[in-house]
XYZ file of C-alpha atoms in Angstrom:
760
model
C -74.770 -167.340 -22.692
C -76.499 -164.316 -21.198
C -74.462 -161.106 -21.476
C -73.354 -159.894 -18.071
C -74.346 -156.323 -18.938
C -78.026 -157.409 -19.309
C -78.260 -159.073 -15.876
C -80.461 -157.555 -13.220
C -78.766 -156.118 -10.148
C -79.693 -159.013 -7.882
C -78.180 -161.605 -10.219
C -75.092 -159.475 -10.765
C -74.597 -159.080 -7.003
C -74.736 -162.870 -6.636
C -71.988 -163.278 -9.253
C -69.902 -160.609 -7.511
C -70.192 -162.476 -4.201
C -69.265 -165.746 -5.906
C -66.261 -164.090 -7.531
C -65.090 -162.634 -4.236
C -65.251 -166.097 -2.694
C -63.384 -167.557 -5.682
C -60.549 -165.086 -5.177
C -60.379 -165.905 -1.462
C -60.314 -169.655 -2.218
C -57.749 -169.220 -5.021
C -60.069 -170.683 -7.671
C -58.826 -168.481 -10.528
C -56.542 -169.935 -13.185
C -54.415 -168.720 -16.085
C -54.624 -169.741 -19.728
C -51.895 -168.861 -22.209
C -52.304 -167.899 -25.885
C -49.078 -168.357 -27.890
C -47.530 -165.508 -29.875
C -45.713 -166.394 -33.125
C -42.841 -164.696 -34.927
C -43.991 -164.335 -38.548
C -40.431 -164.445 -39.873
C -39.581 -167.822 -38.392
C -42.883 -169.321 -37.221
C -41.387 -169.696 -33.751
C -43.323 -169.212 -30.510
C -41.776 -166.149 -28.876
C -44.347 -165.298 -26.223
C -47.586 -166.165 -24.490
C -50.377 -163.869 -23.344
C -51.618 -164.728 -19.835
C -55.432 -164.695 -19.635
C -57.255 -165.074 -16.326
C -60.121 -167.592 -16.228
C -62.748 -168.592 -13.651
C -64.592 -171.899 -13.796
C -67.983 -171.021 -12.315
C -69.807 -173.879 -10.599
C -72.927 -173.254 -12.734
C -71.800 -171.387 -15.829
C -68.520 -173.215 -16.348
C -65.470 -171.424 -17.784
C -66.452 -167.748 -17.995
C -65.207 -165.489 -20.814
C -62.484 -162.919 -20.047
C -64.801 -159.911 -20.155
C -66.914 -161.459 -17.367
C -63.865 -161.978 -15.150
C -62.643 -158.422 -15.685
C -66.031 -156.825 -15.002
C -66.593 -158.903 -11.864
C -63.097 -158.048 -10.607
C -63.862 -154.382 -11.192
C -67.269 -154.429 -9.489
C -65.963 -156.424 -6.527
C -63.157 -153.913 -5.955
C -60.562 -156.668 -6.340
C -59.188 -155.627 -9.736
C -55.730 -154.589 -8.463
C -55.450 -157.692 -6.288
C -56.408 -159.948 -9.213
C -53.985 -158.220 -11.591
C -51.150 -158.557 -9.097
C -51.982 -162.260 -8.742
C -51.932 -162.661 -12.548
C -48.512 -160.985 -12.838
C -47.005 -163.029 -10.013
C -48.476 -166.331 -11.277
C -47.416 -165.668 -14.888
C -43.862 -164.744 -13.860
C -43.587 -167.793 -11.616
C -44.836 -170.032 -14.456
C -42.418 -168.505 -16.971
C -39.490 -169.114 -14.611
C -40.678 -172.712 -14.109
C -40.710 -173.262 -17.890
C -37.176 -171.880 -18.140
C -35.952 -174.045 -15.259
C -37.454 -177.061 -17.068
C -35.247 -176.296 -20.080
C -38.046 -175.073 -22.368
C -37.318 -172.348 -24.940
C -37.439 -168.880 -23.295
C -40.421 -166.726 -24.130
C -41.995 -163.436 -23.075
C -45.072 -163.504 -20.825
C -47.625 -160.816 -21.727
C -50.038 -159.541 -19.057
C -52.942 -157.130 -19.625
C -53.327 -154.362 -17.056
C -56.268 -152.016 -16.550
C -56.412 -148.246 -16.076
C -56.595 -148.889 -12.332
C -53.029 -150.177 -12.410
C -51.825 -146.927 -13.990
C -53.511 -144.998 -11.168
C -51.553 -146.918 -8.536
C -48.412 -145.184 -7.272
C -47.032 -148.560 -6.195
C -47.113 -150.233 -9.621
C -43.356 -149.952 -10.201
C -42.537 -151.238 -6.714
C -45.020 -154.104 -7.119
C -43.486 -155.213 -10.441
C -39.952 -155.029 -9.053
C -40.951 -157.036 -5.969
C -42.588 -159.766 -8.083
C -39.543 -160.026 -10.357
C -37.278 -160.312 -7.322
C -39.508 -162.965 -5.723
C -39.776 -165.108 -8.863
C -36.167 -164.475 -9.994
C -37.422 -163.735 -13.519
C -35.367 -161.417 -15.714
C -37.360 -158.209 -16.476
C -37.172 -158.538 -20.279
C -39.244 -161.737 -20.099
C -42.265 -159.754 -18.824
C -44.396 -157.605 -21.124
C -47.141 -155.374 -19.697
C -50.025 -154.465 -22.001
C -52.134 -151.329 -21.655
C -55.066 -150.229 -23.797
C -55.493 -146.801 -25.378
C -58.388 -145.991 -23.040
C -56.280 -146.716 -19.949
C -53.654 -144.118 -20.929
C -55.811 -140.996 -21.012
C -53.891 -139.238 -18.228
C -50.935 -138.572 -20.502
C -48.366 -137.055 -18.147
C -49.054 -139.504 -15.324
C -49.003 -142.435 -17.770
C -45.693 -141.355 -19.295
C -44.134 -141.083 -15.839
C -45.296 -144.580 -14.839
C -44.290 -146.188 -18.153
C -40.859 -144.544 -17.955
C -40.399 -146.070 -14.492
C -41.409 -149.508 -15.803
C -38.991 -149.162 -18.716
C -36.189 -148.373 -16.268
C -37.005 -151.596 -14.428
C -36.471 -153.407 -17.732
C -39.918 -154.805 -18.551
C -41.404 -154.422 -22.022
C -44.381 -152.152 -22.717
C -47.115 -152.882 -25.263
C -50.080 -150.766 -26.380
C -52.983 -153.201 -26.735
C -56.159 -153.036 -28.879
C -54.489 -150.447 -31.115
C -56.769 -149.067 -33.819
C -60.009 -148.991 -31.841
C -59.484 -145.472 -30.499
C -59.441 -142.202 -32.413
C -56.159 -140.984 -30.908
C -53.984 -143.870 -32.045
C -51.404 -141.869 -34.005
C -50.901 -139.488 -31.095
C -50.188 -142.394 -28.751
C -47.464 -143.689 -31.044
C -45.199 -140.694 -30.474
C -46.015 -139.987 -26.833
C -45.553 -143.205 -24.928
C -42.286 -145.112 -24.307
C -43.310 -148.531 -25.645
C -41.718 -151.526 -27.321
C -44.713 -152.841 -29.235
C -48.228 -152.078 -30.385
C -50.878 -154.735 -30.974
C -53.298 -154.123 -33.838
C -56.838 -154.754 -32.634
C -58.511 -157.913 -33.912
C -61.400 -155.883 -35.387
C -58.967 -154.333 -37.891
C -57.427 -157.716 -38.714
C -60.858 -159.331 -39.151
C -61.897 -156.825 -41.846
C -58.544 -156.319 -43.588
C -59.450 -158.656 -46.473
C -62.918 -157.183 -47.089
C -62.469 -153.512 -46.223
C -59.892 -151.506 -48.184
C -59.900 -148.797 -45.514
C -58.970 -151.236 -42.749
C -56.220 -152.711 -44.905
C -54.812 -149.235 -45.555
C -55.005 -148.381 -41.865
C -52.979 -151.490 -40.973
C -50.371 -150.721 -43.613
C -50.048 -147.069 -42.577
C -49.805 -147.918 -38.881
C -47.118 -150.495 -39.556
C -45.099 -148.009 -41.629
C -45.275 -145.458 -38.832
C -44.342 -148.079 -36.247
C -41.282 -148.952 -38.320
C -40.205 -145.290 -38.399
C -40.416 -145.160 -34.592
C -38.625 -148.474 -34.092
C -41.708 -150.118 -32.563
C -42.643 -153.749 -33.221
C -46.125 -154.734 -34.407
C -48.262 -157.686 -33.315
C -51.578 -158.575 -34.941
C -54.351 -159.977 -32.771
C -57.220 -162.226 -33.803
C -55.695 -163.893 -36.874
C -58.259 -166.488 -37.957
C -57.647 -167.205 -41.657
C -54.776 -168.018 -43.999
C -55.530 -164.933 -46.118
C -55.261 -162.658 -43.102
C -51.936 -164.247 -42.206
C -50.622 -163.889 -45.774
C -51.644 -160.242 -45.901
C -49.947 -159.423 -42.598
C -46.843 -161.399 -43.529
C -46.506 -159.553 -46.845
C -46.713 -156.187 -45.074
C -43.907 -157.207 -42.715
C -45.864 -157.670 -39.494
C -43.497 -158.892 -36.751
C -45.728 -161.341 -34.881
C -49.306 -162.554 -34.573
C -51.683 -164.540 -32.411
C -55.189 -165.868 -32.869
C -57.299 -168.971 -33.353
C -55.594 -169.756 -36.691
C -52.509 -170.625 -34.618
C -53.963 -171.732 -31.316
C -56.682 -171.087 -28.781
C -55.662 -170.123 -25.215
C -54.530 -173.210 -23.319
C -53.534 -174.216 -19.767
C -49.891 -173.962 -18.769
C -49.285 -177.709 -18.978
C -50.633 -177.850 -22.566
C -48.398 -174.996 -23.664
C -45.455 -176.748 -22.015
C -46.127 -179.818 -24.187
C -46.240 -177.590 -27.275
C -42.954 -175.976 -26.300
C -41.320 -179.377 -25.734
C -41.954 -180.285 -29.362
C -41.309 -176.685 -30.331
C -38.795 -177.462 -33.086
C -41.202 -179.749 -34.966
C -44.125 -177.452 -34.291
C -42.138 -174.439 -35.401
C -41.160 -176.112 -38.645
C -44.785 -177.068 -39.233
C -45.935 -173.501 -38.680
C -43.123 -172.234 -40.864
C -44.179 -174.582 -43.627
C -47.715 -173.361 -43.270
C -46.373 -169.879 -43.835
C -44.058 -170.802 -46.681
C -45.696 -173.964 -48.034
C -42.491 -175.837 -48.865
C -42.331 -173.971 -52.188
C -42.478 -170.580 -50.504
C -46.226 -170.872 -50.163
C -46.724 -167.311 -48.973
C -44.988 -165.860 -52.027
C -46.893 -168.212 -54.299
C -50.114 -167.436 -52.504
C -49.433 -163.764 -53.010
C -48.839 -164.268 -56.711
C -51.955 -166.450 -57.061
C -54.149 -164.036 -55.137
C -52.492 -160.873 -56.449
C -55.507 -160.092 -58.592
C -57.886 -160.506 -55.650
C -55.865 -158.193 -53.447
C -54.801 -155.865 -56.228
C -57.517 -153.381 -55.355
C -56.266 -153.143 -51.779
C -52.706 -152.293 -52.825
C -53.680 -150.214 -55.848
C -56.103 -147.987 -53.942
C -53.741 -147.204 -51.089
C -52.604 -143.595 -50.982
C -48.986 -144.629 -50.553
C -47.007 -147.229 -52.469
C -45.795 -150.791 -51.876
C -42.979 -152.361 -53.876
C -40.846 -155.505 -53.557
C -37.540 -156.667 -54.964
C -35.221 -159.664 -55.100
C -31.533 -159.907 -55.800
C -30.512 -161.823 -58.896
C -26.760 -161.935 -59.232
C -25.586 -158.366 -58.630
C -28.878 -156.800 -59.731
C -31.920 -155.850 -57.676
C -35.052 -156.731 -59.668
C -38.447 -155.280 -58.673
C -41.187 -157.905 -58.396
C -44.077 -155.704 -57.257
C -45.137 -152.059 -57.335
C -48.651 -150.783 -56.543
C -50.320 -147.735 -55.014
C -51.779 -144.353 -55.951
C -48.480 -142.597 -55.202
C -46.872 -144.490 -58.096
C -49.325 -142.878 -60.532
C -48.795 -139.434 -58.957
C -45.132 -139.924 -59.828
C -46.194 -140.331 -63.455
C -45.327 -144.018 -63.582
C -47.128 -147.357 -63.940
C -46.454 -150.797 -62.403
C -45.294 -152.094 -65.787
C -42.453 -149.540 -65.801
C -41.153 -150.873 -62.464
C -41.865 -154.596 -62.230
C -39.019 -156.643 -63.727
C -36.687 -153.627 -63.906
C -33.196 -153.374 -62.437
C -32.751 -150.671 -59.798
C -29.798 -149.150 -61.686
C -31.999 -148.476 -64.712
C -34.574 -146.507 -62.727
C -32.795 -143.913 -60.612
C -30.497 -140.943 -61.332
C -26.764 -141.586 -61.164
C -26.254 -139.350 -58.110
C -28.767 -141.403 -56.069
C -27.310 -144.822 -56.931
C -24.759 -145.113 -54.046
C -27.238 -144.120 -51.313
C -30.143 -146.225 -52.550
C -27.941 -149.235 -53.344
C -26.684 -149.119 -49.756
C -30.276 -149.270 -48.418
C -31.151 -152.172 -50.757
C -28.018 -154.076 -49.717
C -28.693 -153.567 -45.999
C -32.260 -154.810 -46.289
C -31.220 -157.792 -48.446
C -28.601 -158.731 -45.855
C -31.436 -159.128 -43.323
C -31.156 -155.810 -41.457
C -34.419 -154.645 -39.920
C -35.741 -151.059 -39.862
C -33.942 -149.755 -42.955
C -35.326 -146.432 -44.253
C -34.756 -144.416 -47.374
C -35.919 -140.972 -48.500
C -36.264 -140.490 -52.215
C -37.803 -138.224 -54.834
C -39.372 -138.977 -58.229
C -40.817 -136.238 -60.448
C -41.299 -133.881 -57.510
C -42.873 -136.481 -55.199
C -40.906 -136.972 -51.967
C -41.397 -140.304 -50.207
C -40.167 -142.307 -47.221
C -39.632 -146.034 -47.773
C -39.447 -148.580 -44.933
C -37.761 -151.839 -46.014
C -38.732 -155.215 -44.586
C -36.762 -158.411 -45.413
C -38.838 -161.604 -45.798
C -37.120 -164.801 -44.660
C -37.511 -168.373 -45.824
C -35.409 -171.223 -44.423
C -33.349 -168.640 -42.582
C -32.483 -166.675 -45.739
C -33.902 -163.478 -47.223
C -36.068 -164.378 -50.235
C -37.613 -160.983 -50.887
C -37.727 -157.445 -49.505
C -40.986 -155.518 -49.271
C -40.989 -151.731 -48.911
C -43.868 -149.548 -47.722
C -43.774 -145.930 -48.927
C -45.468 -142.845 -47.523
C -45.823 -139.534 -49.386
C -43.930 -136.854 -47.429
C -43.974 -134.137 -50.114
C -46.191 -131.724 -48.185
C -44.338 -132.456 -44.989
C -41.010 -131.610 -46.610
C -42.439 -128.410 -48.092
C -43.748 -127.383 -44.692
C -40.413 -128.214 -43.070
C -38.540 -126.211 -45.687
C -40.860 -123.221 -45.254
C -40.495 -123.466 -41.500
C -36.732 -123.754 -41.811
C -36.541 -120.652 -44.016
C -38.746 -118.627 -41.670
C -36.778 -119.758 -38.636
C -33.311 -119.617 -40.192
C -32.315 -116.228 -38.654
C -33.411 -117.360 -35.197
C -31.970 -120.847 -35.654
C -28.618 -119.286 -36.615
C -28.601 -117.479 -33.275
C -29.796 -120.539 -31.314
C -27.246 -122.868 -32.866
C -24.328 -120.572 -32.090
C -25.143 -119.844 -28.462
C -23.146 -121.530 -25.728
C -26.356 -121.863 -23.688
C -28.708 -124.755 -24.416
C -32.104 -123.869 -25.878
C -34.780 -126.518 -25.360
C -38.418 -126.491 -26.448
C -40.686 -128.885 -24.528
C -44.405 -129.288 -25.118
C -46.953 -129.453 -22.312
C -46.794 -133.296 -22.344
C -43.046 -133.263 -21.666
C -41.858 -134.187 -25.183
C -38.615 -132.489 -26.250
C -39.387 -130.996 -29.684
C -36.128 -129.073 -30.155
C -32.722 -128.813 -28.522
C -29.846 -126.672 -29.737
C -26.483 -128.165 -30.827
C -24.775 -126.673 -27.757
C -26.027 -129.707 -25.780
C -23.152 -131.553 -27.452
C -20.504 -129.322 -25.858
C -22.223 -129.098 -22.446
C -23.428 -132.677 -21.871
C -21.611 -134.508 -24.701
C -24.972 -135.706 -26.037
C -26.050 -135.364 -29.676
C -29.369 -133.503 -30.218
C -30.790 -136.471 -32.150
C -30.513 -138.609 -29.007
C -33.102 -136.567 -27.110
C -35.360 -134.885 -29.694
C -38.903 -136.364 -29.806
C -38.291 -138.212 -26.551
C -40.021 -137.600 -23.240
C -37.836 -135.797 -20.728
C -38.516 -138.537 -18.120
C -36.749 -140.945 -20.470
C -33.777 -138.566 -20.776
C -33.270 -137.118 -17.292
C -32.845 -138.915 -13.957
C -36.225 -139.641 -12.365
C -36.156 -136.994 -9.603
C -34.764 -134.330 -11.936
C -37.365 -135.209 -14.582
C -40.166 -134.874 -12.043
C -38.820 -131.471 -10.959
C -38.775 -130.208 -14.554
C -42.262 -131.654 -15.247
C -43.602 -129.911 -12.143
C -42.020 -126.645 -13.318
C -43.581 -127.043 -16.778
C -47.009 -127.556 -15.205
C -46.556 -124.434 -13.073
C -45.438 -122.374 -16.072
C -48.361 -123.686 -18.146
C -50.918 -122.805 -15.477
C -49.458 -119.502 -14.264
C -48.161 -118.403 -17.699
C -45.157 -116.858 -15.934
C -41.414 -117.608 -16.335
C -39.681 -119.713 -13.690
C -36.051 -120.359 -12.802
C -34.846 -123.741 -11.552
C -31.464 -125.282 -10.821
C -30.796 -129.011 -11.117
C -28.012 -131.512 -11.763
C -27.724 -133.749 -14.796
C -25.017 -136.305 -15.682
C -23.137 -136.003 -18.949
C -22.302 -139.020 -21.108
C -19.390 -139.950 -18.818
C -21.524 -139.747 -15.668
C -20.005 -136.468 -14.462
C -22.623 -134.343 -12.718
C -23.245 -130.954 -14.312
C -25.175 -128.231 -12.466
C -27.593 -126.477 -14.821
C -29.620 -123.301 -14.350
C -32.747 -123.232 -16.511
C -35.180 -120.389 -17.107
C -38.486 -121.589 -18.535
C -40.707 -119.175 -20.481
C -44.228 -120.065 -21.689
C -45.104 -119.842 -25.386
C -48.571 -118.279 -25.332
C -50.764 -118.882 -28.383
C -53.405 -116.523 -29.753
C -56.123 -118.280 -27.744
C -54.037 -117.624 -24.581
C -53.171 -121.310 -24.269
C -49.670 -122.492 -23.400
C -48.653 -125.606 -25.324
C -44.886 -125.198 -25.221
C -42.211 -123.986 -22.844
C -38.822 -122.661 -23.952
C -35.931 -123.275 -21.570
C -32.662 -121.357 -21.723
C -30.215 -123.626 -19.894
C -26.817 -122.462 -18.730
C -23.952 -124.517 -17.360
C -23.922 -123.327 -13.763
C -21.261 -125.748 -12.540
C -18.317 -123.349 -12.376
C -20.459 -120.673 -10.745
C -21.597 -123.127 -8.061
C -18.052 -124.353 -7.545
C -16.852 -120.743 -7.213
C -19.594 -119.980 -4.683
C -18.699 -123.076 -2.669
C -15.046 -122.074 -2.749
C -15.853 -118.540 -1.579
C -18.058 -119.933 1.180
C -15.166 -122.100 2.330
C -12.875 -119.051 2.248
C -15.436 -117.088 4.294
C -15.691 -119.940 6.806
C -11.910 -120.090 7.087
C -11.858 -116.327 7.605
C -14.464 -116.541 10.365
C -12.638 -119.448 11.995
C -9.400 -117.478 11.898
C -11.114 -114.417 13.345
C -12.685 -116.467 16.135
C -9.404 -118.245 16.873
C -7.627 -114.892 17.129
C -10.381 -113.549 19.397
C -10.315 -116.601 21.651
C -6.531 -116.392 21.873
C -6.755 -112.703 22.785
C -9.481 -113.210 25.401
C -7.609 -116.098 27.017
C -4.172 -114.509 26.840
C -5.126 -111.461 28.945
C -6.277 -113.368 32.064
C -3.520 -115.954 31.599
C -0.917 -113.144 31.559
C -2.341 -111.699 34.776
C -2.419 -115.089 36.483
C 1.151 -115.793 35.317
C 2.362 -112.496 36.808
C 0.760 -113.137 40.167
C 2.160 -116.694 40.255
C 5.665 -115.270 39.773
C 5.091 -112.810 42.625
C 3.906 -115.634 44.849
C 7.059 -117.615 44.074
C 9.126 -114.654 45.328
C 7.034 -114.505 48.523
C 5.629 -111.218 47.343
C 1.951 -111.760 47.849
C -1.143 -110.196 49.234
C -4.595 -111.646 49.901
C -6.160 -109.470 47.213
C -3.960 -111.275 44.636
C -6.093 -114.374 45.106
C -9.275 -112.394 44.499
C -7.867 -111.028 41.234
C -6.666 -114.465 40.122
C -10.087 -115.947 40.961
C -11.775 -113.258 38.835
C -9.446 -113.991 35.933
C -10.226 -117.708 36.204
C -13.951 -116.872 36.056
C -13.315 -114.837 32.907
C -11.496 -117.809 31.337
C -14.348 -120.150 32.211
C -16.913 -117.722 30.761
C -15.073 -117.430 27.428
C -14.563 -121.187 27.124
C -18.174 -121.938 28.115
C -19.538 -119.553 25.472
C -17.152 -120.882 22.840
C -18.163 -124.505 23.591
C -21.845 -123.566 23.297
C -21.274 -122.031 19.861
C -19.359 -125.044 18.582
C -21.762 -127.789 19.653
C -24.945 -128.991 17.953
C -28.316 -128.131 19.457
C -29.432 -131.604 20.518
C -31.379 -130.697 23.669
C -34.934 -131.925 23.933
C -37.679 -129.427 23.146
C -40.831 -129.189 25.225
C -43.970 -127.035 25.127
C -43.587 -124.099 27.542
C -45.951 -121.331 28.568
C -44.307 -118.185 27.205
C -45.850 -115.787 29.759
C -44.693 -117.905 32.708
C -41.233 -118.273 31.202
C -40.862 -114.469 30.831
C -42.072 -113.901 34.404
C -39.466 -116.366 35.692
C -36.623 -114.684 33.779
C -37.778 -111.217 34.932
C -37.756 -112.294 38.591
C -34.249 -113.739 38.280
C -32.822 -110.588 36.681
C -34.727 -108.128 38.894
C -33.335 -109.785 42.041
C -29.810 -108.801 40.952
C -30.641 -105.156 40.168
C -30.602 -102.173 42.494
C -31.253 -99.062 40.392
C -33.128 -100.635 37.461
C -36.785 -101.579 37.199
C -38.212 -104.166 34.782
C -41.808 -103.689 33.561
C -43.337 -106.864 32.080
C -46.469 -106.873 29.851
C -47.558 -110.384 28.754
C -51.363 -110.052 28.705
C -51.739 -110.828 24.965
C -49.790 -114.103 25.160
C -51.371 -115.611 28.253
C -51.677 -119.342 27.594
C -49.508 -119.228 24.442
C -47.210 -122.240 24.141
C -43.892 -122.446 22.313
C -41.732 -125.502 21.700
C -38.338 -124.701 23.127
C -35.386 -125.606 25.280
C -36.190 -123.719 28.482
C -32.545 -123.286 29.524
C -31.606 -121.795 26.148
C -34.544 -119.356 26.127
C -33.710 -118.243 29.654
C -30.094 -117.694 28.625
C -31.291 -115.723 25.564
C -33.345 -113.250 27.603
C -30.746 -113.070 30.385
C -28.101 -112.027 27.807
C -30.394 -109.446 26.179
C -31.527 -107.960 29.503
C -27.925 -107.859 30.703
C -26.988 -105.780 27.644
C -29.866 -103.379 28.330
C -28.914 -103.018 31.998
C -25.265 -102.278 31.180
C -26.280 -99.637 28.619
C -28.158 -97.723 31.363
C -25.398 -96.834 33.835
C -27.620 -94.420 35.758
C -30.483 -96.876 36.143
C -34.000 -96.606 34.700
C -36.894 -98.657 33.435
C -36.700 -101.512 30.935
C -39.974 -102.559 29.274
C -40.610 -106.148 28.216
C -43.702 -106.419 25.970
C -45.072 -109.640 24.411
C -47.572 -109.459 21.544
C -49.199 -112.173 19.436
C -49.034 -111.683 15.651
C -51.580 -112.821 13.045
C -49.206 -115.297 11.356
C -49.032 -117.677 14.340
C -46.011 -115.795 15.654
C -45.318 -114.133 18.966
C -43.004 -111.107 19.290
C -41.207 -109.976 22.454
C -39.753 -106.449 22.588
C -37.095 -105.398 25.119
C -37.005 -101.582 25.214
C -34.412 -99.589 27.136
C -33.446 -95.898 27.386
C -29.700 -96.514 27.363
C -26.845 -94.989 25.407
C -27.931 -96.588 22.116
C -25.746 -97.366 19.108
C -24.885 -95.852 15.744
C -25.858 -97.544 12.466
C -22.365 -98.827 11.735
C -22.261 -100.561 15.122
C -25.663 -102.157 14.592
C -24.452 -103.785 11.383
C -21.623 -105.565 13.206
C -23.708 -106.981 16.049
C -23.352 -110.739 16.206
C -19.826 -110.833 14.801
C -17.409 -112.862 16.937
C -15.470 -110.781 19.457
C -17.143 -107.538 18.467
C -18.682 -105.886 21.517
C -19.777 -102.437 22.665
C -18.681 -103.278 26.201
C -15.228 -102.539 27.528
C -14.559 -106.176 28.453
C -17.125 -107.835 26.209
C -16.304 -110.733 23.862
C -19.287 -110.506 21.513
C -19.917 -114.215 22.026
C -23.060 -113.521 24.037
C -24.892 -112.089 21.039
C -23.582 -114.885 18.817
C -25.147 -117.325 21.280
C -28.426 -115.390 21.059
C -28.408 -115.656 17.261
C -27.651 -119.374 17.436
C -30.505 -120.000 19.905
C -32.957 -118.129 17.651
C -31.803 -120.086 14.596
C -32.371 -123.375 16.437
C -35.893 -122.276 17.380
C -36.813 -121.097 13.847
C -37.140 -117.517 15.078
C -35.374 -114.250 14.390
C -33.862 -111.355 16.333
C -33.658 -107.716 15.247
C -31.998 -104.648 16.806
C -32.977 -101.018 16.281
C -31.216 -98.193 18.114
C -30.654 -94.452 18.203
C -27.617 -92.931 19.945
C -28.466 -91.504 23.400
C -32.130 -92.566 23.064
C -32.018 -96.288 23.675
C -32.279 -99.671 21.965
C -35.202 -101.954 21.084
C -34.636 -105.674 20.617
C -37.358 -107.671 18.796
C -37.442 -111.434 19.280
C -39.991 -113.518 17.310
C -40.988 -117.158 17.883
C -43.377 -119.406 15.933
C -46.327 -120.845 17.836
C -46.344 -124.466 16.739
C -47.505 -127.886 17.903
C -44.470 -129.966 16.923
C -40.762 -129.859 17.510
C -38.911 -127.441 15.264
C -36.107 -128.727 13.117
C -32.872 -128.405 15.062
C -30.047 -127.007 12.979
C -26.466 -126.966 14.174
């Protein structure tokens, strides 16, 4: 078949058009390639592969379908269809009583660029009623280049409950880095590595090393492209979890896989026999072919050994690798020997425990040991046959240099670590990718979380999503600006109680002026916040009490007068002027109550665009009509045509109150200037300037307090109303005054094209 990359543009365009039509007509289909558990031979999953049966070319290979989906711009639509169809099919298999399995779906880098990926997955799971852990999403190394964004998306998917797999592992050069950075459940060794593992010692060593590292991180391993019995034996001996490939089965339609699953017990036993050969074929095959694969194991830099339990003794059946010779030992000194005869007495209890755990079938058992100055890490893997452990294989990695480096680092850091570990504040070191590399023991007392639970994990997997995003954004700002930043956020402890934390992040600047780490000093701010809230409540209660006392005082005076006149009227001691006085007192009561009601209600009036110059002219005319010995001079030339969003009645009341204060401060009359000027920052400022009696500094500071007034019968509520109106209009008001020289009031409004936010 002609490669699609070699087609001319005209032919490629024709295929793209055909593909677009196929998507519209729902002509795509899914094939499923089974995934086998190498411990039991059981089918545990199926990879969903999209296929298109072209009317001329027939069933096109997967790479054609992907490239055409990409070039047609339908890649996200096709991938969403694959996920939905695969989930629906999996649920149908379950409803039919077939053994449950995980459906694996490959996603492209385009999916990781979509902000709606998490919502799309959740919607599909809800629609199909499939439990999240039955869906596994596979991403390639190349699709995860945007590290921070990828980690954020994968963390969201993990919270949904789906499984994450890193596909085609081993093809890229950054494989080891990906292991520690991304929150995944599984990695799939690329078929190119598996294909050459029996002929290329380097590829065999790569597979073994990757599997050992995956074990240390608690990540499962799947091998792709298994095509021969020798490849399967090799992977099985190294403790690979699962595998798929043509040796097991080619991709098949859903109905064919259903038939396989229906006879799953017989098929599983057959596959298991193929693995174990009735007489433990894999072990026998290993022993028969040991000489052929001896070079692979012998030339590895690490060490592989195996043991079985005979009675109460653990007998070693295999030991190969260059590390063995660096220890000053040979295979003959290990094979056939009892564990108790090979290790120092003080190490017997700890190592016997690890051997017993692995022999009992426990997965992911690790042991650190030392022989003749060589430090090593061993990962144990039990091998099952007929449901029982028949042998345990251990893969060892030399960690001597690592331990020396750690010891040197520990000694150099010991004075600082002593300080860090005895502080009540939490010290956290986070790299630029968001991985927590260190956290001080004080996290145990503050959040009731052990340091080991968060170290080497991404902060998005530790913190709530919104809090994690806030901290990640702060880290990016610190990294770029290379300046400290202070943030406050909430975080639940182990019992779910919310703790308020204050964190100061400081960049760690390297010699090349690059920032790769940020150190956070985190303090429990909960009590401080609670104290502030309590004090605020006390202040509010104090203000309420002050206002209540003021209202009572302002109401009591006119009520007392009215009460006295009523008593006189009852005794027939009355004059017509009594009614005038009583009427004035009633007006005073109404004024106080009206102002108090205005202060207590929310500003819910509708805002409209108003011409500021016209509004000021209207207010000036209204006030001037009531004056006899005062003259108002209005200058609004600079704001002609300027519009502000406002409540016209409130703004009129604002200026009426301010002008009234100016008039009353000038008992002998005079001129009051009203000047409007436009500022550069899309603001307009109005100044009201009088030549009245003015005020001292101590009086200025108290302006706006309830029932504080410079007038003989003033309540102070008028200025409080002015402040409230300005707050509702996102403006501000400022007073400046000099005794006996006058007062200037500055009022500033934003010029905006949308309604301001109305605050109560």
